[in-house]
PDB file of C-alpha atoms in Angstrom:
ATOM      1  CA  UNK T   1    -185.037 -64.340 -80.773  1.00 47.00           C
ATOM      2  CA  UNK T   2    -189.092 -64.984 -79.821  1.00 58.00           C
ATOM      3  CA  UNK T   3    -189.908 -66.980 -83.160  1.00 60.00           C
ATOM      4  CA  UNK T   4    -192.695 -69.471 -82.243  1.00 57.00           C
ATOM      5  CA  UNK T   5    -193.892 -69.945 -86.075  1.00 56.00           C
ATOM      6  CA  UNK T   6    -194.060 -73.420 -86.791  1.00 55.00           C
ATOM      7  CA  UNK T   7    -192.885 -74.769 -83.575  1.00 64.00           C
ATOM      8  CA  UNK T   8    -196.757 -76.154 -82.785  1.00 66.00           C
ATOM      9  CA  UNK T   9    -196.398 -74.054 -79.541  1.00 74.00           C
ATOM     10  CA  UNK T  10    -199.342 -71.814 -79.059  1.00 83.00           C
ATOM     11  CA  UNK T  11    -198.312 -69.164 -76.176  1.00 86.00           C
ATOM     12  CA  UNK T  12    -200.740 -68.237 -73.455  1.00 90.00           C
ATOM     13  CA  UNK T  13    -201.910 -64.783 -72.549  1.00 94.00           C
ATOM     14  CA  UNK T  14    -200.060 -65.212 -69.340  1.00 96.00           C
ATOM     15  CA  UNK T  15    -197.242 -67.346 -70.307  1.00 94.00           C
ATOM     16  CA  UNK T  16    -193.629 -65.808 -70.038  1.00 93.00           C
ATOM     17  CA  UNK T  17    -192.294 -64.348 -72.789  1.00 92.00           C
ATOM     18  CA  UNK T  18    -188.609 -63.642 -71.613  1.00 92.00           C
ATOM     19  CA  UNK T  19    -188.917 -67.820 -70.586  1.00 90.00           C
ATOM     20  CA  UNK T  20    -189.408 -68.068 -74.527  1.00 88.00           C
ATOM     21  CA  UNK T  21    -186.699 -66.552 -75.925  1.00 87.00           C
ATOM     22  CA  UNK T  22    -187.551 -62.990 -75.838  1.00 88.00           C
ATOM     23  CA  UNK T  23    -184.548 -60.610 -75.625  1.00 88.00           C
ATOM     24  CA  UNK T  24    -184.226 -56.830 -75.256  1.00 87.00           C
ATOM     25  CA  UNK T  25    -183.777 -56.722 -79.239  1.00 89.00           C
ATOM     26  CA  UNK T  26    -186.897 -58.692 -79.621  1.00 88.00           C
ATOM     27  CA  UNK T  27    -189.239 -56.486 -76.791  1.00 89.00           C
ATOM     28  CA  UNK T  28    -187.966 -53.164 -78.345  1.00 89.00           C
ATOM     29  CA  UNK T  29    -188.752 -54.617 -82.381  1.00 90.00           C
ATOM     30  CA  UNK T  30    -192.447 -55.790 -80.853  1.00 90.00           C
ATOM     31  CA  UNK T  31    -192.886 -52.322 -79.622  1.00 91.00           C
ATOM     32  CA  UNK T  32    -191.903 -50.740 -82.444  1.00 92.00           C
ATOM     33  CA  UNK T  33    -193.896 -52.898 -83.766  1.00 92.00           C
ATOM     34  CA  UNK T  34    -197.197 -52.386 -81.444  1.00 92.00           C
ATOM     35  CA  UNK T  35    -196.918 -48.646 -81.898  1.00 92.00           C
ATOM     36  CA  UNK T  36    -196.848 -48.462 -85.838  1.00 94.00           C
ATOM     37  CA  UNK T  37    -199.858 -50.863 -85.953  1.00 93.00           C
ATOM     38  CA  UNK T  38    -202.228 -49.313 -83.270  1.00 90.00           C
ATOM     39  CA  UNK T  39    -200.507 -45.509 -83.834  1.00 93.00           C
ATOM     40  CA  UNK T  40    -200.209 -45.370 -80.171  1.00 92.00           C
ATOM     41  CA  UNK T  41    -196.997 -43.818 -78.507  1.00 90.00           C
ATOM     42  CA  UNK T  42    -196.248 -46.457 -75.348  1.00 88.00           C
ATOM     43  CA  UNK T  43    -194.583 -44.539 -72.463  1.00 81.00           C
ATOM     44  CA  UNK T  44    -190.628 -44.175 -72.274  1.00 79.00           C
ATOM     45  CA  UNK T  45    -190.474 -46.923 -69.380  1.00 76.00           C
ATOM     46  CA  UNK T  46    -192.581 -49.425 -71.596  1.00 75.00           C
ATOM     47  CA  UNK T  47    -189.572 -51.587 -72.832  1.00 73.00           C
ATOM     48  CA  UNK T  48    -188.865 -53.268 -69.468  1.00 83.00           C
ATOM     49  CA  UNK T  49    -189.205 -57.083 -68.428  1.00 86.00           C
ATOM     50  CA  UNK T  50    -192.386 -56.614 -66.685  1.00 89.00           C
ATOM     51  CA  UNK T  51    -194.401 -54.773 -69.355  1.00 91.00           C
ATOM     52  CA  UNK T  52    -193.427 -57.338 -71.922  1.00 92.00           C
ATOM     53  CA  UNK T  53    -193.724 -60.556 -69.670  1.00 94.00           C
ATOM     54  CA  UNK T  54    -197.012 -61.804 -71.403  1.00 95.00           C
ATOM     55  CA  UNK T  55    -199.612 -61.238 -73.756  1.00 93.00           C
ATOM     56  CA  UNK T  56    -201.635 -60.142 -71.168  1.00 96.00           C
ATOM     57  CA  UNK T  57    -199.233 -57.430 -69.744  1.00 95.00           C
ATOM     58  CA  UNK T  58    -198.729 -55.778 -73.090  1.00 93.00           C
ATOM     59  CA  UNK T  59    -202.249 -55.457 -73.802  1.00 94.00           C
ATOM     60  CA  UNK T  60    -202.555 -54.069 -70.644  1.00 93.00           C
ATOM     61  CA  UNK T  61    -199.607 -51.063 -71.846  1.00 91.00           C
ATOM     62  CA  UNK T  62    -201.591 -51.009 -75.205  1.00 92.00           C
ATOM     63  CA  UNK T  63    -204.625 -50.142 -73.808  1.00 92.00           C
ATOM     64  CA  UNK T  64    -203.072 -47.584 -70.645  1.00 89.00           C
ATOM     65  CA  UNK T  65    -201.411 -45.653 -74.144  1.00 88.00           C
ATOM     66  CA  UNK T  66    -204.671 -45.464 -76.224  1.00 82.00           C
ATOM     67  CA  UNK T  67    -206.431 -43.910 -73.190  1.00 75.00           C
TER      68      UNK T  67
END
């Protein structure tokens, strides 16, 4: 699981996500996640590797989806 509370490690908008720990459980919770907080509906092909690889590329989805 993607838990970096505590650990001192502050992650980078385009730092690798999946090289952190993040699993397919963990990128289909955070969008779950992204969609109840900005009421946005992200695309059927959103929960891949390369929409979820970085801060960067999921703001990138969140902001495609509230267009």
């Amino acid at each position: 699981a993607l838990n970096l509370n505590g650990s001192g490690h502050e992650v980078r908008p385009d730092e690798d996500l999946w090289c952190l720990g993040m699993t397919s459980l963990t990128c289909l919770g955070l969008m779950l996640s992204i969609e109840d907080t900005f009421g946005i509906e992200l695309p059927e092909e959103a929960p891949q590797e390369s929409t979820f690889r970085s801060i960067n590329t999921i703001s990138a989805a969140v902001e495609s989806s509230r267009k």
